[in-house]
Amino acid sequence: MHFFERFNRLFPVWAVLLAVVAALQPQLFNGLAGSIKTLLVVIMFAMGLTLSKADFARVVKSPAPIALGVVLQFLIMPVAALAISRLLGLSDALTIGMVLVGATAGGTSSNVMTWLAGGRVALSVSMTMVSTLLSVVATPLLTLLLVGESVDVPVAGMLTSIAQLVVAPILIGVIVNHWLGERIARVEPALASLAMLAIVVIIAIVVALNAGRLATLGPVVALAVIAHNAIGLAGGYGLARALRFDERTARTIAFEVGLQNSGLAVALANQFFSATAALPGALFSVWHNVSGSLLAGAWKRRPAEEEAASALASR
C-alpha cells in the first residue's frame, strides 16, 4: 500500500504531466471522449466504497460546521464563478463551464488535502457527502438561476444525469462497504489511486478536445480558474474563522469550499453543452490539486494544535 500512498501524494504532478501530453498529442485521448461519464462513475463508486454508517452518523452529531461548509459551497462558488466570468468577458460557453464548476459539490480531493493539512477528515468526508447528495438538485437549479437567461439549461436532464452519475454509484459503494468494510479498508489507498487516475484521464480528454483552442482560451480561463479557487479557499477559511470555528475546522471548510467536483462539471458540460464549456472544469481539476497541495503543505508545517497552545500560553 505504500506505493499507492506515494502515488496519491504526487497527484498534481500526474495531472499536469498528462494535461501537457494531451495538449501536445491530442489524438491519444480524443477517441476517449465517450468515456468521461464512465470514469466519473468509477470515481463516485470509489468514494462510496470508503463511506460507512459512521460517516452518516457524524452528520447528525456535528451539524453546525457541516451546514456552514455546504451553505458556503453553494453560495460563494457559483456567485464567484459568474462574477469572474463577467469581469473577464468570457464567452457564454466558458461562463457555463465556470458556473457548472461553482455549482457542483466539494471534490473528493478536499478529503485528501484536509488529511495532509491536519484538518478534520471525518468532517470533510461528511461535508463532501452532504453536498454531493444535495448537488442532485442544487447544481442544475443554480445553473438555471445564474445563466438560464442567456443559455437553455436542461434542468430535468441534468437532474437525471447527476442521479445516475453521482448518487447511484455512491449508494452502491456504501452498500458494498457495509458488507465488505474490513476488506475495503485494507485497499483504500489503492481505491484512491484508481479515483485519481480516472480524474487525470478526464482532464487529459478535455484538454485534448480543446487542444486547438488552448493558445487563445487557455490563459484567460486559467486566470479565471485560479481566481475562482482562491476565492473559495479564502472565503471558506475566513468566514469559518469569523464565525469562531477552531483552526482545524476552518482549514477543513476552506478545502471543502475551494476544491470542487470538477469532474462532474466536465461530464455535465460535455453531455449538455460543449467541449469548450468543459475546459474550465478540466483546468480547475489540475489547478485546485496544485493549490490544495501547496496550501496543505504550508498548513502542515504550522500545526493547528501548536497555534492553539501558543494562544493559550499568551493569555
mmCIF file of C-alpha atoms in Angstrom:
data_model
loop_
_atom_site.group_PDB
_atom_site.id
_atom_site.type_symbol
_atom_site.label_atom_id
_atom_site.label_comp_id
_atom_site.label_asym_id
_atom_site.label_seq_id
_atom_site.Cartn_x
_atom_site.Cartn_y
_atom_site.Cartn_z
ATOM 1 C CA MET A 1 0.000 0.000 0.000
ATOM 2 C CA HIS A 2 2.978 2.350 0.441
ATOM 3 C CA PHE A 3 3.311 2.573 -3.346
ATOM 4 C CA PHE A 4 -0.278 3.806 -3.714
ATOM 5 C CA GLU A 5 0.142 6.340 -0.904
ATOM 6 C CA ARG A 6 3.245 7.788 -2.580
ATOM 7 C CA PHE A 7 1.418 7.776 -5.921
ATOM 8 C CA ASN A 8 -1.519 9.667 -4.410
ATOM 9 C CA ARG A 9 0.688 12.384 -2.901
ATOM 10 C CA LEU A 10 2.028 13.132 -6.397
ATOM 11 C CA PHE A 11 -1.455 13.569 -7.864
ATOM 12 C CA PRO A 12 -0.870 17.192 -9.001
ATOM 13 C CA VAL A 13 2.267 16.063 -10.845
ATOM 14 C CA TRP A 14 0.388 13.338 -12.751
ATOM 15 C CA ALA A 15 -2.437 15.753 -13.575
ATOM 16 C CA VAL A 16 -0.072 18.362 -15.024
ATOM 17 C CA LEU A 17 2.009 15.795 -16.918
ATOM 18 C CA LEU A 18 -0.953 14.128 -18.599
ATOM 19 C CA ALA A 19 -2.523 17.507 -19.407
ATOM 20 C CA VAL A 20 0.703 18.542 -21.171
ATOM 21 C CA VAL A 21 0.803 15.242 -23.091
ATOM 22 C CA ALA A 22 -2.842 15.716 -24.120
ATOM 23 C CA ALA A 23 -2.148 19.260 -25.326
ATOM 24 C CA LEU A 24 0.832 18.112 -27.413
ATOM 25 C CA GLN A 25 -0.634 14.802 -28.633
ATOM 26 C CA PRO A 26 -4.438 15.213 -28.540
ATOM 27 C CA GLN A 27 -5.021 12.237 -30.833
ATOM 28 C CA LEU A 28 -4.071 9.941 -27.939
ATOM 29 C CA PHE A 29 -7.189 10.977 -25.983
ATOM 30 C CA ASN A 30 -9.742 12.344 -28.477
ATOM 31 C CA GLY A 31 -11.218 8.891 -29.001
ATOM 32 C CA LEU A 32 -11.976 8.556 -25.285
ATOM 33 C CA ALA A 33 -14.498 11.413 -25.171
ATOM 34 C CA GLY A 34 -17.364 8.961 -24.680
ATOM 35 C CA SER A 35 -15.671 7.529 -21.572
ATOM 36 C CA ILE A 36 -15.967 10.640 -19.386
ATOM 37 C CA LYS A 37 -19.240 9.577 -17.773
ATOM 38 C CA THR A 38 -17.942 6.066 -17.125
ATOM 39 C CA LEU A 39 -14.801 7.436 -15.487
ATOM 40 C CA LEU A 40 -16.901 9.707 -13.257
ATOM 41 C CA VAL A 41 -18.985 6.722 -12.159
ATOM 42 C CA VAL A 42 -15.747 4.952 -11.204
ATOM 43 C CA ILE A 43 -14.720 7.973 -9.096
ATOM 44 C CA MET A 44 -18.067 8.186 -7.304
ATOM 45 C CA PHE A 45 -18.208 4.421 -6.706
ATOM 46 C CA ALA A 46 -14.711 4.513 -5.196
ATOM 47 C CA MET A 47 -15.841 7.350 -2.930
ATOM 48 C CA GLY A 48 -18.903 5.365 -1.881
ATOM 49 C CA LEU A 49 -16.749 2.371 -1.007
ATOM 50 C CA THR A 50 -14.939 4.463 1.603
ATOM 51 C CA LEU A 51 -18.147 5.641 3.344
ATOM 52 C CA SER A 52 -19.703 3.791 6.272
ATOM 53 C CA LYS A 53 -22.673 4.193 8.602
ATOM 54 C CA ALA A 54 -20.367 6.055 10.993
ATOM 55 C CA ASP A 55 -19.811 8.771 8.378
ATOM 56 C CA PHE A 56 -23.557 9.348 8.096
ATOM 57 C CA ALA A 57 -23.872 9.417 11.889
ATOM 58 C CA ARG A 58 -21.343 12.271 12.060
ATOM 59 C CA VAL A 59 -23.711 14.460 10.054
ATOM 60 C CA VAL A 60 -26.192 14.316 12.941
ATOM 61 C CA LYS A 61 -23.530 14.800 15.622
ATOM 62 C CA SER A 62 -21.826 17.846 14.031
ATOM 63 C CA PRO A 63 -24.487 19.754 12.073
ATOM 64 C CA ALA A 64 -23.132 23.322 12.502
ATOM 65 C CA PRO A 65 -19.772 23.097 10.653
ATOM 66 C CA ILE A 66 -21.292 20.795 8.038
ATOM 67 C CA ALA A 67 -24.158 23.222 7.431
ATOM 68 C CA LEU A 68 -21.744 26.167 7.162
ATOM 69 C CA GLY A 69 -19.486 24.326 4.716
ATOM 70 C CA VAL A 70 -22.379 23.265 2.498
ATOM 71 C CA VAL A 71 -24.034 26.715 2.517
ATOM 72 C CA LEU A 72 -20.743 28.418 1.610
ATOM 73 C CA GLN A 73 -20.149 25.734 -1.025
ATOM 74 C CA PHE A 74 -23.338 26.571 -2.904
ATOM 75 C CA LEU A 75 -23.210 30.312 -2.212
ATOM 76 C CA ILE A 76 -19.623 31.515 -2.671
ATOM 77 C CA MET A 77 -18.531 29.326 -5.578
ATOM 78 C CA PRO A 78 -21.432 29.761 -8.053
ATOM 79 C CA VAL A 79 -21.674 33.527 -7.491
ATOM 80 C CA ALA A 80 -17.892 33.954 -7.717
ATOM 81 C CA ALA A 81 -17.838 31.919 -10.944
ATOM 82 C CA LEU A 82 -20.400 34.176 -12.603
ATOM 83 C CA ALA A 83 -18.763 37.378 -11.312
ATOM 84 C CA ILE A 84 -15.308 36.349 -12.562
ATOM 85 C CA SER A 85 -16.730 35.290 -15.945
ATOM 86 C CA ARG A 86 -18.449 38.644 -16.393
ATOM 87 C CA LEU A 87 -15.365 40.568 -15.228
ATOM 88 C CA LEU A 88 -13.094 38.777 -17.709
ATOM 89 C CA GLY A 89 -15.647 38.883 -20.522
ATOM 90 C CA LEU A 90 -15.756 35.111 -21.026
ATOM 91 C CA SER A 91 -17.940 33.648 -23.765
ATOM 92 C CA ASP A 92 -21.296 32.037 -22.949
ATOM 93 C CA ALA A 93 -19.776 28.562 -23.267
ATOM 94 C CA LEU A 94 -16.909 29.312 -20.869
ATOM 95 C CA THR A 95 -19.271 31.096 -18.464
ATOM 96 C CA ILE A 96 -21.462 27.985 -18.365
ATOM 97 C CA GLY A 97 -18.368 25.913 -17.643
ATOM 98 C CA MET A 98 -17.306 28.221 -14.811
ATOM 99 C CA VAL A 99 -20.782 28.233 -13.256
ATOM 100 C CA LEU A 100 -21.007 24.440 -13.507
ATOM 101 C CA VAL A 101 -17.729 24.156 -11.608
ATOM 102 C CA GLY A 102 -19.022 26.567 -8.982
ATOM 103 C CA ALA A 103 -22.396 24.856 -8.660
ATOM 104 C CA THR A 104 -21.073 21.339 -8.079
ATOM 105 C CA ALA A 105 -20.312 19.746 -4.725
ATOM 106 C CA GLY A 106 -16.973 19.555 -2.955
ATOM 107 C CA GLY A 107 -14.460 17.239 -4.600
ATOM 108 C CA THR A 108 -13.004 14.097 -3.074
ATOM 109 C CA SER A 109 -9.582 15.773 -3.237
ATOM 110 C CA SER A 110 -10.769 18.027 -0.386
ATOM 111 C CA ASN A 111 -10.687 14.961 1.875
ATOM 112 C CA VAL A 112 -7.096 14.197 0.886
ATOM 113 C CA MET A 113 -5.930 17.804 1.327
ATOM 114 C CA THR A 114 -7.674 18.030 4.699
ATOM 115 C CA TRP A 115 -5.789 14.949 5.855
ATOM 116 C CA LEU A 116 -2.469 16.351 4.606
ATOM 117 C CA ALA A 117 -3.117 19.721 6.318
ATOM 118 C CA GLY A 118 -4.007 18.248 9.690
ATOM 119 C CA GLY A 119 -7.686 19.177 9.395
ATOM 120 C CA ARG A 120 -10.746 17.186 10.447
ATOM 121 C CA VAL A 121 -11.009 14.342 7.931
ATOM 122 C CA ALA A 122 -14.300 12.919 9.243
ATOM 123 C CA LEU A 123 -15.870 16.379 8.970
ATOM 124 C CA SER A 124 -14.516 16.766 5.437
ATOM 125 C CA VAL A 125 -15.958 13.426 4.357
ATOM 126 C CA SER A 126 -19.322 14.332 5.892
ATOM 127 C CA MET A 127 -19.436 17.715 4.129
ATOM 128 C CA THR A 128 -18.485 16.158 0.799
ATOM 129 C CA MET A 129 -21.161 13.506 1.236
ATOM 130 C CA VAL A 130 -23.913 16.007 2.110
ATOM 131 C CA SER A 131 -23.010 18.496 -0.636
ATOM 132 C CA THR A 132 -22.774 15.671 -3.185
ATOM 133 C CA LEU A 133 -26.270 14.428 -2.368
ATOM 134 C CA LEU A 134 -27.669 17.981 -2.414
ATOM 135 C CA SER A 135 -25.968 18.644 -5.750
ATOM 136 C CA VAL A 136 -28.534 16.457 -7.494
ATOM 137 C CA VAL A 137 -30.965 19.378 -7.137
ATOM 138 C CA ALA A 138 -28.638 22.304 -6.371
ATOM 139 C CA THR A 139 -26.336 22.042 -9.400
ATOM 140 C CA PRO A 140 -28.971 22.222 -12.161
ATOM 141 C CA LEU A 141 -31.082 24.809 -10.317
ATOM 142 C CA LEU A 142 -28.121 27.100 -9.579
ATOM 143 C CA THR A 143 -27.003 26.806 -13.199
ATOM 144 C CA LEU A 144 -30.502 27.724 -14.366
ATOM 145 C CA LEU A 145 -30.665 30.668 -11.947
ATOM 146 C CA LEU A 146 -27.284 32.122 -12.907
ATOM 147 C CA VAL A 147 -27.062 31.527 -16.672
ATOM 148 C CA GLY A 148 -30.578 30.449 -17.639
ATOM 149 C CA GLU A 149 -31.404 33.827 -19.177
ATOM 150 C CA SER A 150 -28.673 33.549 -21.812
ATOM 151 C CA VAL A 151 -28.467 29.769 -22.302
ATOM 152 C CA ASP A 152 -31.027 26.966 -22.364
ATOM 153 C CA VAL A 153 -30.317 24.863 -19.254
ATOM 154 C CA PRO A 154 -31.765 21.311 -19.437
ATOM 155 C CA VAL A 155 -32.647 21.046 -15.736
ATOM 156 C CA ALA A 156 -34.560 17.748 -15.948
ATOM 157 C CA GLY A 157 -31.809 16.086 -17.949
ATOM 158 C CA MET A 158 -29.144 17.323 -15.550
ATOM 159 C CA LEU A 159 -31.115 16.085 -12.539
ATOM 160 C CA THR A 160 -31.382 12.629 -14.057
ATOM 161 C CA SER A 161 -27.753 12.584 -15.152
ATOM 162 C CA ILE A 162 -26.413 13.604 -11.718
ATOM 163 C CA ALA A 163 -28.565 10.950 -10.059
ATOM 164 C CA GLN A 164 -27.095 8.343 -12.400
ATOM 165 C CA LEU A 165 -23.505 9.578 -12.337
ATOM 166 C CA VAL A 166 -23.221 10.506 -8.648
ATOM 167 C CA VAL A 167 -25.914 9.251 -6.298
ATOM 168 C CA ALA A 168 -26.380 5.739 -7.697
ATOM 169 C CA PRO A 169 -22.667 4.731 -7.712
ATOM 170 C CA ILE A 170 -22.118 6.271 -4.254
ATOM 171 C CA LEU A 171 -25.070 4.388 -2.757
ATOM 172 C CA ILE A 172 -23.923 1.127 -4.356
ATOM 173 C CA GLY A 173 -20.459 1.755 -2.931
ATOM 174 C CA VAL A 174 -21.905 2.372 0.554
ATOM 175 C CA ILE A 175 -23.866 -0.890 0.355
ATOM 176 C CA VAL A 176 -20.750 -2.813 -0.679
ATOM 177 C CA ASN A 177 -18.817 -1.162 2.155
ATOM 178 C CA HIS A 178 -21.467 -2.340 4.619
ATOM 179 C CA TRP A 179 -20.791 -5.966 3.693
ATOM 180 C CA LEU A 180 -17.063 -5.827 2.910
ATOM 181 C CA GLY A 181 -15.902 -2.883 5.039
ATOM 182 C CA GLU A 182 -12.854 -4.545 6.619
ATOM 183 C CA ARG A 183 -11.524 -5.806 3.298
ATOM 184 C CA ILE A 184 -12.105 -2.445 1.619
ATOM 185 C CA ALA A 185 -10.260 -0.599 4.404
ATOM 186 C CA ARG A 186 -7.137 -2.608 3.600
ATOM 187 C CA VAL A 187 -7.133 -1.450 -0.037
ATOM 188 C CA GLU A 188 -8.352 2.130 0.478
ATOM 189 C CA PRO A 189 -5.105 3.750 -0.803
ATOM 190 C CA ALA A 190 -5.478 1.699 -3.995
ATOM 191 C CA LEU A 191 -9.083 2.894 -4.371
ATOM 192 C CA ALA A 192 -7.916 6.491 -4.003
ATOM 193 C CA SER A 193 -5.299 5.855 -6.710
ATOM 194 C CA LEU A 194 -7.987 4.445 -9.011
ATOM 195 C CA ALA A 195 -10.174 7.526 -8.486
ATOM 196 C CA MET A 196 -7.251 9.894 -9.036
ATOM 197 C CA LEU A 197 -6.214 8.058 -12.200
ATOM 198 C CA ALA A 198 -9.769 8.420 -13.516
ATOM 199 C CA ILE A 199 -9.709 12.165 -12.770
ATOM 200 C CA VAL A 200 -6.354 12.570 -14.541
ATOM 201 C CA VAL A 201 -7.683 10.787 -17.643
ATOM 202 C CA ILE A 202 -10.795 13.015 -17.661
ATOM 203 C CA ILE A 203 -8.524 16.074 -17.536
ATOM 204 C CA ALA A 204 -6.457 14.728 -20.430
ATOM 205 C CA ILE A 205 -9.552 14.041 -22.551
ATOM 206 C CA VAL A 206 -10.940 17.569 -22.124
ATOM 207 C CA VAL A 207 -7.538 19.183 -22.753
ATOM 208 C CA ALA A 208 -7.195 17.076 -25.916
ATOM 209 C CA LEU A 209 -10.667 18.086 -27.136
ATOM 210 C CA ASN A 210 -9.704 21.741 -26.657
ATOM 211 C CA ALA A 211 -6.102 21.473 -27.878
ATOM 212 C CA GLY A 212 -6.727 23.753 -30.865
ATOM 213 C CA ARG A 213 -8.249 26.456 -28.658
ATOM 214 C CA LEU A 214 -5.789 26.361 -25.762
ATOM 215 C CA ALA A 215 -3.478 29.012 -27.193
ATOM 216 C CA THR A 216 -6.290 31.593 -27.242
ATOM 217 C CA LEU A 217 -8.567 30.381 -24.434
ATOM 218 C CA GLY A 218 -6.034 28.801 -22.088
ATOM 219 C CA PRO A 219 -4.503 31.893 -20.419
ATOM 220 C CA VAL A 220 -7.766 33.722 -19.669
ATOM 221 C CA VAL A 221 -9.526 30.542 -18.477
ATOM 222 C CA ALA A 222 -6.518 29.702 -16.298
ATOM 223 C CA LEU A 223 -6.721 33.182 -14.745
ATOM 224 C CA ALA A 224 -10.444 32.702 -14.104
ATOM 225 C CA VAL A 225 -9.900 29.294 -12.549
ATOM 226 C CA ILE A 226 -7.069 30.479 -10.280
ATOM 227 C CA ALA A 227 -9.159 33.418 -9.041
ATOM 228 C CA HIS A 228 -12.200 31.190 -8.509
ATOM 229 C CA ASN A 229 -10.248 28.661 -6.491
ATOM 230 C CA ALA A 230 -8.562 31.379 -4.404
ATOM 231 C CA ILE A 231 -11.907 32.981 -3.541
ATOM 232 C CA GLY A 232 -13.275 29.611 -2.422
ATOM 233 C CA LEU A 233 -10.299 28.769 -0.225
ATOM 234 C CA ALA A 234 -10.020 32.252 1.309
ATOM 235 C CA GLY A 235 -13.767 32.689 1.713
ATOM 236 C CA GLY A 236 -14.275 29.310 3.334
ATOM 237 C CA TYR A 237 -11.414 29.793 5.772
ATOM 238 C CA GLY A 238 -12.073 33.450 6.531
ATOM 239 C CA LEU A 239 -15.802 33.094 7.199
ATOM 240 C CA ALA A 240 -15.286 29.990 9.325
ATOM 241 C CA ARG A 241 -12.775 31.849 11.493
ATOM 242 C CA ALA A 242 -15.017 34.929 11.628
ATOM 243 C CA LEU A 243 -17.776 32.701 12.998
ATOM 244 C CA ARG A 244 -15.318 31.466 15.657
ATOM 245 C CA PHE A 245 -14.803 27.922 14.429
ATOM 246 C CA ASP A 246 -11.459 26.446 15.518
ATOM 247 C CA GLU A 247 -8.425 26.428 13.226
ATOM 248 C CA ARG A 248 -8.671 22.756 12.192
ATOM 249 C CA THR A 249 -12.357 23.131 11.337
ATOM 250 C CA ALA A 250 -11.685 26.348 9.382
ATOM 251 C CA ARG A 251 -8.996 24.619 7.330
ATOM 252 C CA THR A 252 -11.376 21.757 6.598
ATOM 253 C CA ILE A 253 -14.135 24.129 5.463
ATOM 254 C CA ALA A 254 -11.651 26.040 3.294
ATOM 255 C CA PHE A 255 -10.769 22.910 1.333
ATOM 256 C CA GLU A 256 -14.389 21.820 1.072
ATOM 257 C CA VAL A 257 -15.449 25.169 -0.378
ATOM 258 C CA GLY A 258 -12.425 25.758 -2.609
ATOM 259 C CA LEU A 259 -11.934 22.278 -4.096
ATOM 260 C CA GLN A 260 -14.788 21.298 -6.392
ATOM 261 C CA ASN A 261 -16.077 18.111 -8.004
ATOM 262 C CA SER A 262 -14.857 19.487 -11.312
ATOM 263 C CA GLY A 263 -15.014 16.017 -12.858
ATOM 264 C CA LEU A 264 -18.814 16.202 -12.604
ATOM 265 C CA ALA A 265 -18.745 19.706 -14.086
ATOM 266 C CA VAL A 266 -16.742 18.356 -17.024
ATOM 267 C CA ALA A 267 -19.141 15.448 -17.560
ATOM 268 C CA LEU A 268 -22.224 17.702 -17.463
ATOM 269 C CA ALA A 269 -20.649 20.337 -19.731
ATOM 270 C CA ASN A 270 -19.591 17.700 -22.239
ATOM 271 C CA GLN A 271 -23.012 16.000 -22.199
ATOM 272 C CA PHE A 272 -25.340 19.010 -22.226
ATOM 273 C CA PHE A 273 -23.307 21.896 -23.660
ATOM 274 C CA SER A 274 -19.918 21.716 -25.446
ATOM 275 C CA ALA A 275 -16.268 20.707 -25.189
ATOM 276 C CA THR A 276 -15.418 24.385 -24.687
ATOM 277 C CA ALA A 277 -17.761 24.530 -21.691
ATOM 278 C CA ALA A 278 -15.843 21.586 -20.229
ATOM 279 C CA LEU A 279 -12.497 23.430 -20.366
ATOM 280 C CA PRO A 280 -12.872 25.395 -17.074
ATOM 281 C CA GLY A 281 -13.626 22.148 -15.243
ATOM 282 C CA ALA A 282 -10.565 20.448 -16.699
ATOM 283 C CA LEU A 283 -8.241 23.317 -15.798
ATOM 284 C CA PHE A 284 -9.844 23.591 -12.355
ATOM 285 C CA SER A 285 -9.141 19.880 -11.796
ATOM 286 C CA VAL A 286 -5.459 20.482 -12.437
ATOM 287 C CA TRP A 287 -5.122 23.761 -10.558
ATOM 288 C CA HIS A 288 -7.116 23.001 -7.398
ATOM 289 C CA ASN A 289 -4.938 19.968 -6.747
ATOM 290 C CA VAL A 290 -1.795 22.068 -7.176
ATOM 291 C CA SER A 291 -3.042 24.917 -4.969
ATOM 292 C CA GLY A 292 -4.562 22.476 -2.460
ATOM 293 C CA SER A 293 -1.292 20.578 -2.150
ATOM 294 C CA LEU A 294 0.713 23.782 -1.646
ATOM 295 C CA LEU A 295 -1.713 25.091 0.985
ATOM 296 C CA ALA A 296 -1.880 21.725 2.737
ATOM 297 C CA GLY A 297 1.915 21.623 2.884
ATOM 298 C CA ALA A 298 2.085 25.131 4.349
ATOM 299 C CA TRP A 299 -0.554 24.329 6.972
ATOM 300 C CA LYS A 300 1.083 21.019 7.794
ATOM 301 C CA ARG A 301 4.252 22.927 8.734
ATOM 302 C CA ARG A 302 2.138 25.100 11.040
ATOM 303 C CA PRO A 303 0.051 22.626 13.075
ATOM 304 C CA ALA A 304 -3.253 23.956 14.403
ATOM 305 C CA GLU A 305 -2.667 22.370 17.821
ATOM 306 C CA GLU A 306 0.547 24.356 18.288
ATOM 307 C CA GLU A 307 -1.253 27.575 17.433
ATOM 308 C CA ALA A 308 -3.940 26.805 19.973
ATOM 309 C CA ALA A 309 -1.312 26.032 22.627
ATOM 310 C CA SER A 310 0.552 29.270 21.878
ATOM 311 C CA ALA A 311 -2.658 31.285 22.120
ATOM 312 C CA LEU A 312 -3.475 29.791 25.499
ATOM 313 C CA ALA A 313 0.053 30.414 26.772
ATOM 314 C CA SER A 314 -0.094 34.076 25.806
ATOM 315 C CA ARG A 315 -3.272 34.722 27.830
#
